Amino acid sequence: MFRESGARYMIPIHWGTFILSHEPLDEPVARLKSEAKRLAIEDRVIILRHGESFTVPEQILQHRAEKFTHF
C-alpha cells in the first residue's frame, strides 16, 4: 500500500506497543526493515523510537506548496 499510494515516507506507529501474538514485540519492525532493504526503500521507511520526531526535508515541503498553490 505504501508504494501504491506514492507516499514519500512510511513512518510506522505503535510498533512494540501491544502484544499481538507470540512473536517478540520488535519482530514486526525488524521484518519491515528487512523488507524495506530488499525493496531498496530503506531510506524512505522512517523508524522512530519513543519521543523521536522526523522533519520532512524542506525541498519536499516547497515542492508540495508549489504544486497546490499554482492552479
JSON list of C-alpha atoms in Angstrom, two decimals:
[
{"chain": "A", "resi": 1, "resn": "MET", "atom": "CA", "xyz": [0.00, 0.00, 0.00]},
{"chain": "A", "resi": 2, "resn": "PHE", "atom": "CA", "xyz": [2.91, 2.37, 0.73]},
{"chain": "A", "resi": 3, "resn": "ARG", "atom": "CA", "xyz": [4.35, 2.12, -2.78]},
{"chain": "A", "resi": 4, "resn": "GLU", "atom": "CA", "xyz": [0.94, 2.09, -4.46]},
{"chain": "A", "resi": 5, "resn": "SER", "atom": "CA", "xyz": [-0.07, 5.31, -2.71]},
{"chain": "A", "resi": 6, "resn": "GLY", "atom": "CA", "xyz": [3.01, 7.13, -3.97]},
{"chain": "A", "resi": 7, "resn": "ALA", "atom": "CA", "xyz": [3.96, 8.20, -0.45]},
{"chain": "A", "resi": 8, "resn": "ARG", "atom": "CA", "xyz": [7.47, 9.53, 0.00]},
{"chain": "A", "resi": 9, "resn": "TYR", "atom": "CA", "xyz": [7.89, 8.19, 3.53]},
{"chain": "A", "resi": 10, "resn": "MET", "atom": "CA", "xyz": [6.47, 5.46, 5.74]},
{"chain": "A", "resi": 11, "resn": "ILE", "atom": "CA", "xyz": [6.51, 6.09, 9.47]},
{"chain": "A", "resi": 12, "resn": "PRO", "atom": "CA", "xyz": [5.09, 3.08, 11.30]},
{"chain": "A", "resi": 13, "resn": "ILE", "atom": "CA", "xyz": [3.50, 3.89, 14.65]},
{"chain": "A", "resi": 14, "resn": "HIS", "atom": "CA", "xyz": [2.55, 1.88, 17.71]},
{"chain": "A", "resi": 15, "resn": "TRP", "atom": "CA", "xyz": [5.06, -0.86, 16.88]},
{"chain": "A", "resi": 16, "resn": "GLY", "atom": "CA", "xyz": [6.36, -2.53, 20.01]},
{"chain": "A", "resi": 17, "resn": "THR", "atom": "CA", "xyz": [3.40, -1.21, 21.98]},
{"chain": "A", "resi": 18, "resn": "PHE", "atom": "CA", "xyz": [0.93, -4.07, 22.02]},
{"chain": "A", "resi": 19, "resn": "ILE", "atom": "CA", "xyz": [1.41, -7.81, 22.34]},
{"chain": "A", "resi": 20, "resn": "LEU", "atom": "CA", "xyz": [-0.45, -9.12, 19.31]},
{"chain": "A", "resi": 21, "resn": "SER", "atom": "CA", "xyz": [0.77, -12.70, 19.17]},
{"chain": "A", "resi": 22, "resn": "HIS", "atom": "CA", "xyz": [3.59, -14.94, 20.38]},
{"chain": "A", "resi": 23, "resn": "GLU", "atom": "CA", "xyz": [6.22, -13.04, 18.37]},
{"chain": "A", "resi": 24, "resn": "PRO", "atom": "CA", "xyz": [8.68, -10.72, 20.14]},
{"chain": "A", "resi": 25, "resn": "LEU", "atom": "CA", "xyz": [7.49, -7.10, 20.31]},
{"chain": "A", "resi": 26, "resn": "ASP", "atom": "CA", "xyz": [10.24, -5.91, 17.96]},
{"chain": "A", "resi": 27, "resn": "GLU", "atom": "CA", "xyz": [9.78, -8.64, 15.33]},
{"chain": "A", "resi": 28, "resn": "PRO", "atom": "CA", "xyz": [7.29, -6.75, 13.11]},
{"chain": "A", "resi": 29, "resn": "VAL", "atom": "CA", "xyz": [9.55, -3.70, 12.80]},
{"chain": "A", "resi": 30, "resn": "ALA", "atom": "CA", "xyz": [12.57, -5.93, 12.18]},
{"chain": "A", "resi": 31, "resn": "ARG", "atom": "CA", "xyz": [10.67, -7.65, 9.37]},
{"chain": "A", "resi": 32, "resn": "LEU", "atom": "CA", "xyz": [9.64, -4.26, 7.96]},
{"chain": "A", "resi": 33, "resn": "LYS", "atom": "CA", "xyz": [13.28, -3.08, 7.96]},
{"chain": "A", "resi": 34, "resn": "SER", "atom": "CA", "xyz": [14.33, -6.27, 6.19]},
{"chain": "A", "resi": 35, "resn": "GLU", "atom": "CA", "xyz": [11.64, -5.91, 3.53]},
{"chain": "A", "resi": 36, "resn": "ALA", "atom": "CA", "xyz": [12.42, -2.22, 3.04]},
{"chain": "A", "resi": 37, "resn": "LYS", "atom": "CA", "xyz": [16.05, -3.12, 2.45]},
{"chain": "A", "resi": 38, "resn": "ARG", "atom": "CA", "xyz": [15.06, -5.86, -0.01]},
{"chain": "A", "resi": 39, "resn": "LEU", "atom": "CA", "xyz": [12.93, -3.35, -1.94]},
{"chain": "A", "resi": 40, "resn": "ALA", "atom": "CA", "xyz": [15.67, -0.69, -1.75]},
{"chain": "A", "resi": 41, "resn": "ILE", "atom": "CA", "xyz": [13.36, 1.77, 0.02]},
{"chain": "A", "resi": 42, "resn": "GLU", "atom": "CA", "xyz": [15.02, 1.71, 3.44]},
{"chain": "A", "resi": 43, "resn": "ASP", "atom": "CA", "xyz": [15.77, 5.45, 3.18]},
{"chain": "A", "resi": 44, "resn": "ARG", "atom": "CA", "xyz": [12.01, 6.08, 2.88]},
{"chain": "A", "resi": 45, "resn": "VAL", "atom": "CA", "xyz": [10.96, 3.94, 5.86]},
{"chain": "A", "resi": 46, "resn": "ILE", "atom": "CA", "xyz": [11.48, 6.04, 8.97]},
{"chain": "A", "resi": 47, "resn": "ILE", "atom": "CA", "xyz": [11.54, 4.04, 12.21]},
{"chain": "A", "resi": 48, "resn": "LEU", "atom": "CA", "xyz": [11.13, 6.40, 15.15]},
{"chain": "A", "resi": 49, "resn": "ARG", "atom": "CA", "xyz": [11.86, 5.48, 18.74]},
{"chain": "A", "resi": 50, "resn": "HIS", "atom": "CA", "xyz": [9.63, 6.75, 21.54]},
{"chain": "A", "resi": 51, "resn": "GLY", "atom": "CA", "xyz": [9.95, 10.54, 21.69]},
{"chain": "A", "resi": 52, "resn": "GLU", "atom": "CA", "xyz": [11.74, 10.92, 18.35]},
{"chain": "A", "resi": 53, "resn": "SER", "atom": "CA", "xyz": [10.46, 13.14, 15.58]},
{"chain": "A", "resi": 54, "resn": "PHE", "atom": "CA", "xyz": [11.00, 13.42, 11.84]},
{"chain": "A", "resi": 55, "resn": "THR", "atom": "CA", "xyz": [11.21, 16.63, 9.87]},
{"chain": "A", "resi": 56, "resn": "VAL", "atom": "CA", "xyz": [10.18, 16.47, 6.24]},
{"chain": "A", "resi": 57, "resn": "PRO", "atom": "CA", "xyz": [13.03, 17.85, 4.09]},
{"chain": "A", "resi": 58, "resn": "GLU", "atom": "CA", "xyz": [12.47, 21.47, 3.05]},
{"chain": "A", "resi": 59, "resn": "GLN", "atom": "CA", "xyz": [12.67, 20.75, -0.70]},
{"chain": "A", "resi": 60, "resn": "ILE", "atom": "CA", "xyz": [9.74, 18.34, -0.41]},
{"chain": "A", "resi": 61, "resn": "LEU", "atom": "CA", "xyz": [7.67, 20.88, 1.51]},
{"chain": "A", "resi": 62, "resn": "GLN", "atom": "CA", "xyz": [8.49, 23.57, -1.05]},
{"chain": "A", "resi": 63, "resn": "HIS", "atom": "CA", "xyz": [7.57, 21.30, -3.97]},
{"chain": "A", "resi": 64, "resn": "ARG", "atom": "CA", "xyz": [4.23, 20.43, -2.38]},
{"chain": "A", "resi": 65, "resn": "ALA", "atom": "CA", "xyz": [3.49, 24.09, -1.63]},
{"chain": "A", "resi": 66, "resn": "GLU", "atom": "CA", "xyz": [4.16, 25.00, -5.26]},
{"chain": "A", "resi": 67, "resn": "LYS", "atom": "CA", "xyz": [2.07, 22.09, -6.50]},
{"chain": "A", "resi": 68, "resn": "PHE", "atom": "CA", "xyz": [-1.00, 23.16, -4.54]},
{"chain": "A", "resi": 69, "resn": "THR", "atom": "CA", "xyz": [-0.76, 26.94, -4.96]},
{"chain": "A", "resi": 70, "resn": "HIS", "atom": "CA", "xyz": [-0.36, 27.10, -8.76]},
{"chain": "A", "resi": 71, "resn": "PHE", "atom": "CA", "xyz": [-3.68, 26.49, -10.47]}
]
